[in-house]
Structures are given as C-alpha cells and as structure tokens.
JSON list of C-alpha atoms in Angstrom, two decimals:
[
{"chain": "A", "resi": 1, "resn": "UNK", "atom": "CA", "xyz": [-5.41, -7.74, -14.25]},
{"chain": "A", "resi": 2, "resn": "UNK", "atom": "CA", "xyz": [-1.62, -7.45, -16.03]},
{"chain": "A", "resi": 3, "resn": "UNK", "atom": "CA", "xyz": [-3.19, -7.34, -19.14]},
{"chain": "A", "resi": 4, "resn": "UNK", "atom": "CA", "xyz": [-4.09, -3.86, -18.89]},
{"chain": "A", "resi": 5, "resn": "UNK", "atom": "CA", "xyz": [-0.42, -3.03, -19.32]},
{"chain": "A", "resi": 6, "resn": "UNK", "atom": "CA", "xyz": [-0.74, -4.75, -22.98]},
{"chain": "A", "resi": 7, "resn": "UNK", "atom": "CA", "xyz": [0.42, -2.10, -25.51]},
{"chain": "A", "resi": 8, "resn": "UNK", "atom": "CA", "xyz": [2.85, 0.49, -26.36]},
{"chain": "A", "resi": 9, "resn": "UNK", "atom": "CA", "xyz": [4.43, 3.25, -23.78]},
{"chain": "A", "resi": 10, "resn": "UNK", "atom": "CA", "xyz": [6.52, 6.05, -24.41]},
{"chain": "A", "resi": 11, "resn": "UNK", "atom": "CA", "xyz": [8.82, 7.84, -21.46]},
{"chain": "A", "resi": 12, "resn": "UNK", "atom": "CA", "xyz": [7.70, 11.01, -20.85]},
{"chain": "A", "resi": 13, "resn": "UNK", "atom": "CA", "xyz": [9.78, 11.74, -17.89]},
{"chain": "A", "resi": 14, "resn": "UNK", "atom": "CA", "xyz": [12.12, 9.53, -14.56]},
{"chain": "A", "resi": 15, "resn": "UNK", "atom": "CA", "xyz": [12.77, 10.00, -11.67]},
{"chain": "A", "resi": 16, "resn": "UNK", "atom": "CA", "xyz": [16.22, 9.65, -10.03]},
{"chain": "A", "resi": 17, "resn": "UNK", "atom": "CA", "xyz": [17.12, 7.01, -12.95]},
{"chain": "A", "resi": 18, "resn": "UNK", "atom": "CA", "xyz": [21.08, 8.31, -12.03]},
{"chain": "A", "resi": 19, "resn": "UNK", "atom": "CA", "xyz": [20.70, 7.76, -8.78]},
{"chain": "A", "resi": 20, "resn": "UNK", "atom": "CA", "xyz": [19.46, 3.77, -9.78]},
{"chain": "A", "resi": 21, "resn": "UNK", "atom": "CA", "xyz": [22.04, 3.52, -12.49]},
{"chain": "A", "resi": 22, "resn": "UNK", "atom": "CA", "xyz": [24.36, 4.27, -10.27]},
{"chain": "A", "resi": 23, "resn": "UNK", "atom": "CA", "xyz": [23.41, 2.05, -7.75]},
{"chain": "A", "resi": 24, "resn": "UNK", "atom": "CA", "xyz": [23.49, -0.80, -10.08]},
{"chain": "A", "resi": 25, "resn": "UNK", "atom": "CA", "xyz": [26.63, -0.25, -10.79]},
{"chain": "A", "resi": 26, "resn": "UNK", "atom": "CA", "xyz": [27.12, 1.31, -13.95]},
{"chain": "A", "resi": 27, "resn": "UNK", "atom": "CA", "xyz": [29.43, 3.89, -15.25]},
{"chain": "A", "resi": 28, "resn": "UNK", "atom": "CA", "xyz": [29.34, 7.68, -15.30]},
{"chain": "A", "resi": 29, "resn": "UNK", "atom": "CA", "xyz": [30.05, 8.15, -18.82]},
{"chain": "A", "resi": 30, "resn": "UNK", "atom": "CA", "xyz": [26.80, 5.08, -19.34]},
{"chain": "A", "resi": 31, "resn": "UNK", "atom": "CA", "xyz": [24.31, 6.92, -17.02]},
{"chain": "A", "resi": 32, "resn": "UNK", "atom": "CA", "xyz": [24.74, 10.04, -18.51]},
{"chain": "A", "resi": 33, "resn": "UNK", "atom": "CA", "xyz": [24.37, 8.35, -21.97]},
{"chain": "A", "resi": 34, "resn": "UNK", "atom": "CA", "xyz": [21.50, 6.53, -21.04]},
{"chain": "A", "resi": 35, "resn": "UNK", "atom": "CA", "xyz": [19.75, 9.33, -19.19]},
{"chain": "A", "resi": 36, "resn": "UNK", "atom": "CA", "xyz": [19.08, 11.08, -22.60]},
{"chain": "A", "resi": 37, "resn": "UNK", "atom": "CA", "xyz": [17.20, 8.93, -24.00]},
{"chain": "A", "resi": 38, "resn": "UNK", "atom": "CA", "xyz": [13.06, 8.40, -24.52]},
{"chain": "A", "resi": 39, "resn": "UNK", "atom": "CA", "xyz": [12.92, 4.51, -25.11]},
{"chain": "A", "resi": 40, "resn": "UNK", "atom": "CA", "xyz": [9.52, 3.31, -26.16]},
{"chain": "A", "resi": 41, "resn": "UNK", "atom": "CA", "xyz": [8.11, 0.16, -24.83]},
{"chain": "A", "resi": 42, "resn": "UNK", "atom": "CA", "xyz": [5.79, -2.42, -26.36]},
{"chain": "A", "resi": 43, "resn": "UNK", "atom": "CA", "xyz": [4.41, -5.10, -23.98]},
{"chain": "A", "resi": 44, "resn": "UNK", "atom": "CA", "xyz": [2.83, -8.11, -25.62]},
{"chain": "A", "resi": 45, "resn": "UNK", "atom": "CA", "xyz": [1.15, -11.30, -24.40]},
{"chain": "A", "resi": 46, "resn": "UNK", "atom": "CA", "xyz": [0.24, -14.48, -26.77]},
{"chain": "A", "resi": 47, "resn": "UNK", "atom": "CA", "xyz": [-1.14, -17.49, -24.76]},
{"chain": "A", "resi": 48, "resn": "UNK", "atom": "CA", "xyz": [0.69, -17.46, -21.42]},
{"chain": "A", "resi": 49, "resn": "UNK", "atom": "CA", "xyz": [3.97, -15.90, -22.95]},
{"chain": "A", "resi": 50, "resn": "UNK", "atom": "CA", "xyz": [4.79, -12.75, -22.30]},
{"chain": "A", "resi": 51, "resn": "UNK", "atom": "CA", "xyz": [6.73, -10.10, -24.84]},
{"chain": "A", "resi": 52, "resn": "UNK", "atom": "CA", "xyz": [8.69, -6.84, -23.65]},
{"chain": "A", "resi": 53, "resn": "UNK", "atom": "CA", "xyz": [10.28, -4.93, -26.12]},
{"chain": "A", "resi": 54, "resn": "UNK", "atom": "CA", "xyz": [12.38, -1.82, -25.07]},
{"chain": "A", "resi": 55, "resn": "UNK", "atom": "CA", "xyz": [12.98, 0.66, -28.85]},
{"chain": "A", "resi": 56, "resn": "UNK", "atom": "CA", "xyz": [15.72, 3.55, -28.34]},
{"chain": "A", "resi": 57, "resn": "UNK", "atom": "CA", "xyz": [17.76, 5.36, -30.57]},
{"chain": "A", "resi": 58, "resn": "UNK", "atom": "CA", "xyz": [20.64, 3.41, -29.05]},
{"chain": "A", "resi": 59, "resn": "UNK", "atom": "CA", "xyz": [19.37, -0.16, -29.19]},
{"chain": "A", "resi": 60, "resn": "UNK", "atom": "CA", "xyz": [16.36, -2.82, -29.39]},
{"chain": "A", "resi": 61, "resn": "UNK", "atom": "CA", "xyz": [16.24, -5.27, -26.38]},
{"chain": "A", "resi": 62, "resn": "UNK", "atom": "CA", "xyz": [13.30, -7.96, -26.46]},
{"chain": "A", "resi": 63, "resn": "UNK", "atom": "CA", "xyz": [12.78, -10.03, -23.56]},
{"chain": "A", "resi": 64, "resn": "UNK", "atom": "CA", "xyz": [10.14, -13.15, -23.53]},
{"chain": "A", "resi": 65, "resn": "UNK", "atom": "CA", "xyz": [8.80, -14.87, -20.49]},
{"chain": "A", "resi": 66, "resn": "UNK", "atom": "CA", "xyz": [5.93, -16.35, -18.41]},
{"chain": "A", "resi": 67, "resn": "UNK", "atom": "CA", "xyz": [4.63, -14.84, -15.64]},
{"chain": "A", "resi": 68, "resn": "UNK", "atom": "CA", "xyz": [6.17, -16.38, -12.19]},
{"chain": "A", "resi": 69, "resn": "UNK", "atom": "CA", "xyz": [8.99, -18.07, -13.94]},
{"chain": "A", "resi": 70, "resn": "UNK", "atom": "CA", "xyz": [12.68, -17.05, -13.46]},
{"chain": "A", "resi": 71, "resn": "UNK", "atom": "CA", "xyz": [14.75, -16.55, -16.89]},
{"chain": "A", "resi": 72, "resn": "UNK", "atom": "CA", "xyz": [18.22, -15.75, -17.40]},
{"chain": "A", "resi": 73, "resn": "UNK", "atom": "CA", "xyz": [18.57, -12.25, -19.34]},
{"chain": "A", "resi": 74, "resn": "UNK", "atom": "CA", "xyz": [21.23, -10.13, -20.68]},
{"chain": "A", "resi": 75, "resn": "UNK", "atom": "CA", "xyz": [20.84, -6.44, -19.62]},
{"chain": "A", "resi": 76, "resn": "UNK", "atom": "CA", "xyz": [21.52, -4.27, -21.94]},
{"chain": "A", "resi": 77, "resn": "UNK", "atom": "CA", "xyz": [25.12, -2.93, -20.19]},
{"chain": "A", "resi": 78, "resn": "UNK", "atom": "CA", "xyz": [25.62, -6.81, -21.00]},
{"chain": "A", "resi": 79, "resn": "UNK", "atom": "CA", "xyz": [25.45, -8.38, -17.12]},
{"chain": "A", "resi": 80, "resn": "UNK", "atom": "CA", "xyz": [23.52, -11.54, -16.68]},
{"chain": "A", "resi": 81, "resn": "UNK", "atom": "CA", "xyz": [21.16, -11.58, -14.47]},
{"chain": "A", "resi": 82, "resn": "UNK", "atom": "CA", "xyz": [18.20, -14.19, -12.75]},
{"chain": "A", "resi": 83, "resn": "UNK", "atom": "CA", "xyz": [14.89, -12.56, -13.44]},
{"chain": "A", "resi": 84, "resn": "UNK", "atom": "CA", "xyz": [11.25, -13.64, -12.06]},
{"chain": "A", "resi": 85, "resn": "UNK", "atom": "CA", "xyz": [8.30, -11.36, -13.17]},
{"chain": "A", "resi": 86, "resn": "UNK", "atom": "CA", "xyz": [5.33, -11.67, -10.62]},
{"chain": "A", "resi": 87, "resn": "UNK", "atom": "CA", "xyz": [1.93, -9.74, -10.98]},
{"chain": "A", "resi": 88, "resn": "UNK", "atom": "CA", "xyz": [0.10, -8.72, -7.91]},
{"chain": "A", "resi": 89, "resn": "UNK", "atom": "CA", "xyz": [-3.08, -7.24, -7.53]},
{"chain": "A", "resi": 90, "resn": "UNK", "atom": "CA", "xyz": [-3.77, -4.25, -5.81]},
{"chain": "A", "resi": 91, "resn": "UNK", "atom": "CA", "xyz": [-7.45, -3.19, -4.37]},
{"chain": "A", "resi": 92, "resn": "UNK", "atom": "CA", "xyz": [-7.74, 0.82, -4.11]},
{"chain": "A", "resi": 93, "resn": "UNK", "atom": "CA", "xyz": [-10.18, 1.53, -2.04]}
]
C-alpha cells in the first residue's frame, strides 16, 4: 500500500503553501524564499525502514523512520519536533 509512494517526485505546484508556513510561524522573508524552491523528493524503503530525502537548490534533508513509531526531527528551519508517520488505506468506489 505505502510502497506506491516509492520513487522520485518533483514539485510541480502548490496551493496556499505561504499560508501554511505562516500558520507554522515561519517569518515572511523565509516564506518568500522557500516559495521559490521546487524540491525533488526521493522516497526509499529498506526492510521496515523508510527514508524521505528532499533535495533543493538551498539544502538537502534526509529523514529516516519506521512507520507508526515516533521519532525526533529537526525541521528545515531548525525547529525540533516529534513526528509519527502512519499510513491509512482508503478504498475508493
């Protein structure tokens, strides 16, 4: 089910990303800069360990995790947070 996400993904467009960043408390200068980036995301899996690597002209981040397990992450703007990544299968009719 989640294996469908494996591969390389390129950002083509985003809607209201500035508003999302504003709600997170990201300052205006950073929001303006980040809004110009078009990152490429590589999603890989090795056994039960996942990796999401985000590559842009500004920086590269790599997050490794196991599904449904909480882990600590430092966001691209250097904030510390706790994260749990889960999957949910939705059957479409």
